[in-house]
Amino acid sequence: MANPLLSRDVEAYLERLVPARPPELAAMEAYARAHRFPIIGPVAGNFCYALARMIGARRVFEMGSGFGYSTAWFARAVKENGGGTVFHVVWDEELSRRARGDLDAMGYGEIVQYRVGEAVQVLRDTEGSFDLIFNDIDKEAYPQALPVIAEKVRSGGLLIMDNALWHGRVADPRDQSPSTESIREATRMVSMDPNWIGVVAPVRDGLLIAYRR
Ligand SMILES: C[S@@+](CC[C@H](N)C(=O)[O-])C[C@H]1O[C@@H](n2cnc3c(N)ncnc32)[C@H](O)[C@@H]1O
């Protein structure tokens, strides 16, 4: 899923700047390519990892974790921050099982907790607050997820929302599809809300980064 703003050369340049990563992570990237499974990829993964390290995140909640690629970046950050918990949440049992195998093999067995279910509901039902919430669920559900996220992210914590640029479709006024409209709506909600400081970083397909006041 290419960044709509960058040439292939610039994308490749940014990817070369990502420090060497464990072979398991590279194998997950190859699996995603082979199965055309959408993952955040190394540049956005490294960006998320850096943010999680910067705020010293120890409790991370992921919404829409797929087979655990993005989870691996957050688990690495949490481990380096001194340990804690990353919730891997997806509604597909098979993806959850696959993620557990890979993340255990990478040494994150103590850190990652697995939940199979609808991510907004699981977040609502999970005790406690979070340093960082990463949202990568179906795009139509982005607006309705926000009030729950706002309740669960701690003051001084972060929301990261993937696909904020949606391959450039958000900037095309003719595109009024439900997914595009929902991403616009969620981005607007965060931008207008004085309780968030939000910015869209044009990393890969766009990451909305929002700091909870
Ligand atoms: C874009 S993929 C996740 C990729 C993952 N974040 C990564 O970068 O490695 C989104 C995944 O979340 C699942 N999903 C979408 N909406 C969901 C929801 N509301 N609750 C739980 N899982 C959801 C999808 O079936 C898919 O497996």
mmCIF file of C-alpha atoms and ligand atoms in Angstrom:
data_model
loop_
_atom_site.group_PDB
_atom_site.id
_atom_site.type_symbol
_atom_site.label_atom_id
_atom_site.label_comp_id
_atom_site.label_asym_id
_atom_site.label_seq_id
_atom_site.Cartn_x
_atom_site.Cartn_y
_atom_site.Cartn_z
ATOM 1 C CA MET A 1 0.000 0.000 0.000
ATOM 2 C CA ALA A 2 2.067 2.887 -1.283
ATOM 3 C CA ASN A 3 2.169 6.393 0.094
ATOM 4 C CA PRO A 4 0.231 8.546 -2.405
ATOM 5 C CA LEU A 5 2.684 11.412 -1.928
ATOM 6 C CA LEU A 6 5.999 9.674 -2.411
ATOM 7 C CA SER A 7 7.772 8.214 -5.384
ATOM 8 C CA ARG A 8 8.907 4.581 -5.223
ATOM 9 C CA ASP A 9 12.485 5.840 -4.926
ATOM 10 C CA VAL A 10 11.730 7.977 -1.882
ATOM 11 C CA GLU A 11 9.771 5.110 -0.320
ATOM 12 C CA ALA A 12 12.703 2.779 -0.906
ATOM 13 C CA TYR A 13 15.081 5.360 0.568
ATOM 14 C CA LEU A 14 12.943 5.628 3.735
ATOM 15 C CA GLU A 15 12.787 1.861 3.993
ATOM 16 C CA ARG A 16 16.568 1.597 3.804
ATOM 17 C CA LEU A 17 16.761 3.930 6.824
ATOM 18 C CA VAL A 18 14.854 1.455 9.002
ATOM 19 C CA PRO A 19 17.462 -0.309 11.153
ATOM 20 C CA ALA A 20 18.015 -4.026 10.597
ATOM 21 C CA ARG A 21 15.065 -5.955 11.986
ATOM 22 C CA PRO A 22 14.739 -9.498 13.298
ATOM 23 C CA PRO A 23 14.374 -12.171 10.611
ATOM 24 C CA GLU A 24 10.920 -13.086 11.962
ATOM 25 C CA LEU A 25 9.707 -9.564 11.179
ATOM 26 C CA ALA A 26 11.113 -9.749 7.641
ATOM 27 C CA ALA A 27 9.408 -13.152 7.258
ATOM 28 C CA MET A 28 6.090 -11.591 8.291
ATOM 29 C CA GLU A 29 6.582 -8.908 5.624
ATOM 30 C CA ALA A 30 7.202 -11.615 3.022
ATOM 31 C CA TYR A 31 4.063 -13.462 4.160
ATOM 32 C CA ALA A 32 2.011 -10.259 3.830
ATOM 33 C CA ARG A 33 3.369 -9.680 0.317
ATOM 34 C CA ALA A 34 2.669 -13.265 -0.733
ATOM 35 C CA HIS A 35 -0.883 -13.189 0.631
ATOM 36 C CA ARG A 36 -1.617 -9.551 -0.212
ATOM 37 C CA PHE A 37 -2.419 -8.954 3.437
ATOM 38 C CA PRO A 38 -2.397 -5.248 4.409
ATOM 39 C CA ILE A 39 0.186 -4.485 7.108
ATOM 40 C CA ILE A 40 1.683 -1.180 8.194
ATOM 41 C CA GLY A 41 5.081 -2.183 6.788
ATOM 42 C CA PRO A 42 8.578 -1.356 8.043
ATOM 43 C CA VAL A 43 8.582 2.453 7.731
ATOM 44 C CA ALA A 44 5.291 2.980 9.577
ATOM 45 C CA GLY A 45 6.154 0.111 11.944
ATOM 46 C CA ASN A 46 9.426 1.759 12.879
ATOM 47 C CA PHE A 47 7.610 5.092 13.266
ATOM 48 C CA CYS A 48 5.081 3.515 15.671
ATOM 49 C CA TYR A 49 7.901 1.803 17.553
ATOM 50 C CA ALA A 50 9.720 5.141 17.904
ATOM 51 C CA LEU A 51 6.593 6.912 19.217
ATOM 52 C CA ALA A 52 5.943 4.137 21.719
ATOM 53 C CA ARG A 53 9.557 4.368 22.918
ATOM 54 C CA MET A 54 9.399 8.184 23.135
ATOM 55 C CA ILE A 55 6.407 8.171 25.475
ATOM 56 C CA GLY A 56 7.708 5.156 27.434
ATOM 57 C CA ALA A 57 4.568 3.157 26.615
ATOM 58 C CA ARG A 58 4.020 0.138 28.866
ATOM 59 C CA ARG A 59 0.348 -0.512 28.066
ATOM 60 C CA VAL A 60 -0.650 -0.601 24.410
ATOM 61 C CA PHE A 61 -4.001 -1.586 22.908
ATOM 62 C CA GLU A 62 -4.140 -2.523 19.237
ATOM 63 C CA MET A 63 -7.422 -2.535 17.357
ATOM 64 C CA GLY A 64 -7.325 -4.685 14.226
ATOM 65 C CA SER A 65 -4.034 -6.520 14.747
ATOM 66 C CA GLY A 66 -4.132 -8.863 11.751
ATOM 67 C CA PHE A 67 -1.507 -11.580 12.078
ATOM 68 C CA GLY A 68 0.556 -9.528 14.506
ATOM 69 C CA TYR A 69 3.038 -7.569 12.388
ATOM 70 C CA SER A 70 2.245 -4.164 13.898
ATOM 71 C CA THR A 71 1.970 -5.893 17.288
ATOM 72 C CA ALA A 72 5.608 -6.987 16.985
ATOM 73 C CA TRP A 73 6.771 -3.360 16.686
ATOM 74 C CA PHE A 74 4.754 -2.293 19.734
ATOM 75 C CA ALA A 75 5.857 -5.353 21.734
ATOM 76 C CA ARG A 76 9.480 -4.523 21.004
ATOM 77 C CA ALA A 77 8.960 -0.944 22.247
ATOM 78 C CA VAL A 78 7.157 -2.076 25.397
ATOM 79 C CA LYS A 79 9.856 -4.647 26.152
ATOM 80 C CA GLU A 80 12.572 -2.017 25.761
ATOM 81 C CA ASN A 81 10.543 0.381 27.915
ATOM 82 C CA GLY A 82 10.841 -2.094 30.780
ATOM 83 C CA GLY A 83 7.986 -4.482 30.049
ATOM 84 C CA GLY A 84 4.225 -4.318 30.103
ATOM 85 C CA THR A 85 1.314 -5.409 27.941
ATOM 86 C CA VAL A 86 0.287 -5.144 24.310
ATOM 87 C CA PHE A 87 -3.240 -6.308 23.490
ATOM 88 C CA HIS A 88 -3.510 -8.066 20.135
ATOM 89 C CA VAL A 89 -7.162 -7.819 19.079
ATOM 90 C CA VAL A 90 -8.720 -9.224 15.958
ATOM 91 C CA TRP A 91 -12.019 -10.923 15.241
ATOM 92 C CA ASP A 92 -10.505 -13.816 13.320
ATOM 93 C CA GLU A 93 -9.433 -16.813 15.436
ATOM 94 C CA GLU A 94 -6.975 -18.078 12.818
ATOM 95 C CA LEU A 95 -5.129 -14.734 12.620
ATOM 96 C CA SER A 96 -4.905 -14.633 16.391
ATOM 97 C CA ARG A 97 -3.392 -18.142 16.459
ATOM 98 C CA ARG A 98 -0.912 -17.288 13.749
ATOM 99 C CA ALA A 99 0.136 -14.108 15.568
ATOM 100 C CA ARG A 100 0.722 -16.004 18.794
ATOM 101 C CA GLY A 101 3.072 -18.430 17.043
ATOM 102 C CA ASP A 102 5.191 -15.673 15.503
ATOM 103 C CA LEU A 103 5.203 -13.353 18.510
ATOM 104 C CA ASP A 104 6.091 -16.187 20.905
ATOM 105 C CA ALA A 105 8.978 -17.091 18.601
ATOM 106 C CA MET A 106 10.183 -13.471 18.805
ATOM 107 C CA GLY A 107 10.220 -13.598 22.605
ATOM 108 C CA TYR A 108 7.075 -11.538 23.240
ATOM 109 C CA GLY A 109 5.099 -14.295 24.963
ATOM 110 C CA GLU A 110 5.130 -12.432 28.288
ATOM 111 C CA ILE A 111 4.040 -9.146 26.773
ATOM 112 C CA VAL A 112 1.273 -9.831 24.275
ATOM 113 C CA GLN A 113 -2.255 -10.682 25.384
ATOM 114 C CA TYR A 114 -4.655 -12.064 22.780
ATOM 115 C CA ARG A 115 -8.320 -11.237 22.426
ATOM 116 C CA VAL A 116 -10.570 -12.537 19.647
ATOM 117 C CA GLY A 117 -13.544 -10.253 19.074
ATOM 118 C CA GLU A 118 -14.805 -6.945 17.784
ATOM 119 C CA ALA A 119 -12.092 -4.481 18.747
ATOM 120 C CA VAL A 120 -14.239 -1.543 19.925
ATOM 121 C CA GLN A 121 -16.244 -3.851 22.156
ATOM 122 C CA VAL A 122 -13.098 -5.536 23.487
ATOM 123 C CA LEU A 123 -11.578 -2.132 24.260
ATOM 124 C CA ARG A 124 -14.758 -1.101 26.068
ATOM 125 C CA ASP A 125 -14.634 -4.322 28.115
ATOM 126 C CA THR A 126 -10.932 -4.185 28.978
ATOM 127 C CA GLU A 127 -10.010 -2.865 32.412
ATOM 128 C CA GLY A 128 -7.721 0.119 32.819
ATOM 129 C CA SER A 129 -6.332 2.843 30.609
ATOM 130 C CA PHE A 130 -3.609 2.801 27.952
ATOM 131 C CA ASP A 131 -0.509 4.779 27.098
ATOM 132 C CA LEU A 132 -1.097 4.188 23.416
ATOM 133 C CA ILE A 133 -3.998 2.924 21.306
ATOM 134 C CA PHE A 134 -3.386 1.921 17.703
ATOM 135 C CA ASN A 135 -6.473 1.828 15.486
ATOM 136 C CA ASP A 136 -6.416 -0.168 12.246
ATOM 137 C CA ILE A 137 -9.947 -1.646 12.117
ATOM 138 C CA ASP A 138 -12.441 -1.434 9.244
ATOM 139 C CA LYS A 139 -12.483 2.194 8.200
ATOM 140 C CA GLU A 140 -16.268 2.612 8.400
ATOM 141 C CA ALA A 141 -15.972 2.005 12.153
ATOM 142 C CA TYR A 142 -13.386 4.731 12.820
ATOM 143 C CA PRO A 143 -15.835 7.467 13.954
ATOM 144 C CA GLN A 144 -17.758 5.224 16.318
ATOM 145 C CA ALA A 145 -14.504 3.937 17.850
ATOM 146 C CA LEU A 146 -13.319 7.402 18.866
ATOM 147 C CA PRO A 147 -15.414 8.006 22.006
ATOM 148 C CA VAL A 148 -14.314 4.642 23.406
ATOM 149 C CA ILE A 149 -10.677 5.366 22.548
ATOM 150 C CA ALA A 150 -10.965 8.813 24.164
ATOM 151 C CA GLU A 151 -12.191 7.185 27.351
ATOM 152 C CA LYS A 152 -9.422 4.572 27.418
ATOM 153 C CA VAL A 153 -6.289 6.489 26.469
ATOM 154 C CA ARG A 154 -4.623 8.114 29.453
ATOM 155 C CA SER A 155 -4.014 11.833 29.656
ATOM 156 C CA GLY A 156 -0.630 12.350 27.983
ATOM 157 C CA GLY A 157 -1.116 9.185 25.936
ATOM 158 C CA LEU A 158 -1.381 8.709 22.190
ATOM 159 C CA LEU A 159 -3.824 7.530 19.582
ATOM 160 C CA ILE A 160 -2.331 6.375 16.297
ATOM 161 C CA MET A 161 -4.884 5.834 13.531
ATOM 162 C CA ASP A 162 -3.747 4.152 10.323
ATOM 163 C CA ASN A 163 -4.800 4.944 6.726
ATOM 164 C CA ALA A 164 -5.469 8.625 7.408
ATOM 165 C CA LEU A 165 -4.649 9.406 3.754
ATOM 166 C CA TRP A 166 -6.408 6.334 2.313
ATOM 167 C CA HIS A 167 -4.241 6.268 -0.820
ATOM 168 C CA GLY A 168 -5.029 9.959 -1.368
ATOM 169 C CA ARG A 169 -8.764 9.337 -1.575
ATOM 170 C CA VAL A 170 -9.486 11.642 1.398
ATOM 171 C CA ALA A 171 -8.400 14.596 -0.762
ATOM 172 C CA ASP A 172 -10.658 13.703 -3.683
ATOM 173 C CA PRO A 173 -14.035 15.454 -3.188
ATOM 174 C CA ARG A 174 -15.669 13.072 -5.690
ATOM 175 C CA ASP A 175 -14.876 10.131 -3.413
ATOM 176 C CA GLN A 176 -17.794 9.865 -1.031
ATOM 177 C CA SER A 177 -17.537 6.162 -0.320
ATOM 178 C CA PRO A 178 -18.355 5.112 3.263
ATOM 179 C CA SER A 179 -14.740 4.219 4.059
ATOM 180 C CA THR A 180 -13.354 7.537 2.786
ATOM 181 C CA GLU A 181 -16.090 9.561 4.494
ATOM 182 C CA SER A 182 -15.486 7.715 7.764
ATOM 183 C CA ILE A 183 -11.764 8.424 7.726
ATOM 184 C CA ARG A 184 -12.468 12.115 6.980
ATOM 185 C CA GLU A 185 -15.039 12.214 9.768
ATOM 186 C CA ALA A 186 -12.766 10.576 12.369
ATOM 187 C CA THR A 187 -9.876 12.868 11.404
ATOM 188 C CA ARG A 188 -12.147 15.920 11.655
ATOM 189 C CA MET A 189 -13.484 14.777 15.037
ATOM 190 C CA VAL A 190 -9.965 14.522 16.454
ATOM 191 C CA SER A 191 -8.812 17.786 14.862
ATOM 192 C CA MET A 192 -11.800 19.767 16.224
ATOM 193 C CA ASP A 193 -11.718 18.282 19.717
ATOM 194 C CA PRO A 194 -9.771 20.487 22.161
ATOM 195 C CA ASN A 195 -8.948 17.387 24.210
ATOM 196 C CA TRP A 196 -6.768 16.040 21.414
ATOM 197 C CA ILE A 197 -3.722 17.520 19.698
ATOM 198 C CA GLY A 198 -3.856 15.797 16.352
ATOM 199 C CA VAL A 199 -1.603 15.764 13.321
ATOM 200 C CA VAL A 200 -1.619 13.625 10.194
ATOM 201 C CA ALA A 201 1.876 12.374 9.447
ATOM 202 C CA PRO A 202 2.228 11.382 5.785
ATOM 203 C CA VAL A 203 3.988 8.161 6.697
ATOM 204 C CA ARG A 204 3.057 5.355 4.264
ATOM 205 C CA ASP A 205 -0.771 5.630 3.956
ATOM 206 C CA GLY A 206 -0.972 8.374 6.593
ATOM 207 C CA LEU A 207 -0.906 8.049 10.362
ATOM 208 C CA LEU A 208 -3.103 10.310 12.449
ATOM 209 C CA ILE A 209 -1.136 10.900 15.658
ATOM 210 C CA ALA A 210 -3.173 12.398 18.473
ATOM 211 C CA TYR A 211 -1.963 13.382 21.919
ATOM 212 C CA ARG A 212 -4.531 13.239 24.696
ATOM 213 C CA ARG A 213 -4.359 16.402 26.800
HETATM 214 C C1 LIG B 1 -5.389 -3.829 8.123
HETATM 215 S S1 LIG B 1 -5.440 -5.378 8.905
HETATM 216 C C2 LIG B 1 -4.324 -5.228 10.254
HETATM 217 C C3 LIG B 1 -2.915 -5.076 10.000
HETATM 218 C C4 LIG B 1 -2.090 -4.928 11.243
HETATM 219 N N1 LIG B 1 -2.496 -3.782 12.038
HETATM 220 C C5 LIG B 1 -0.650 -4.789 10.821
HETATM 221 O O1 LIG B 1 -0.281 -3.696 10.377
HETATM 222 O O2 LIG B 1 0.076 -5.762 10.915
HETATM 223 C C6 LIG B 1 -6.944 -5.232 9.863
HETATM 224 C C7 LIG B 1 -7.319 -6.518 10.552
HETATM 225 O O3 LIG B 1 -8.290 -6.238 11.554
HETATM 226 C C8 LIG B 1 -9.468 -7.009 11.336
HETATM 227 N N2 LIG B 1 -10.585 -6.135 11.758
HETATM 228 C C9 LIG B 1 -11.173 -5.145 11.038
HETATM 229 N N3 LIG B 1 -12.116 -4.534 11.765
HETATM 230 C C10 LIG B 1 -12.120 -5.140 12.974
HETATM 231 C C11 LIG B 1 -12.885 -4.950 14.155
HETATM 232 N N4 LIG B 1 -13.821 -3.995 14.238
HETATM 233 N N5 LIG B 1 -12.640 -5.748 15.205
HETATM 234 C C12 LIG B 1 -11.698 -6.719 15.132
HETATM 235 N N6 LIG B 1 -10.940 -6.955 14.041
HETATM 236 C C13 LIG B 1 -11.154 -6.167 12.969
HETATM 237 C C14 LIG B 1 -9.448 -7.360 9.876
HETATM 238 O O4 LIG B 1 -10.184 -8.534 9.642
HETATM 239 C C15 LIG B 1 -7.944 -7.533 9.627
HETATM 240 O O5 LIG B 1 -7.506 -8.801 10.003
#
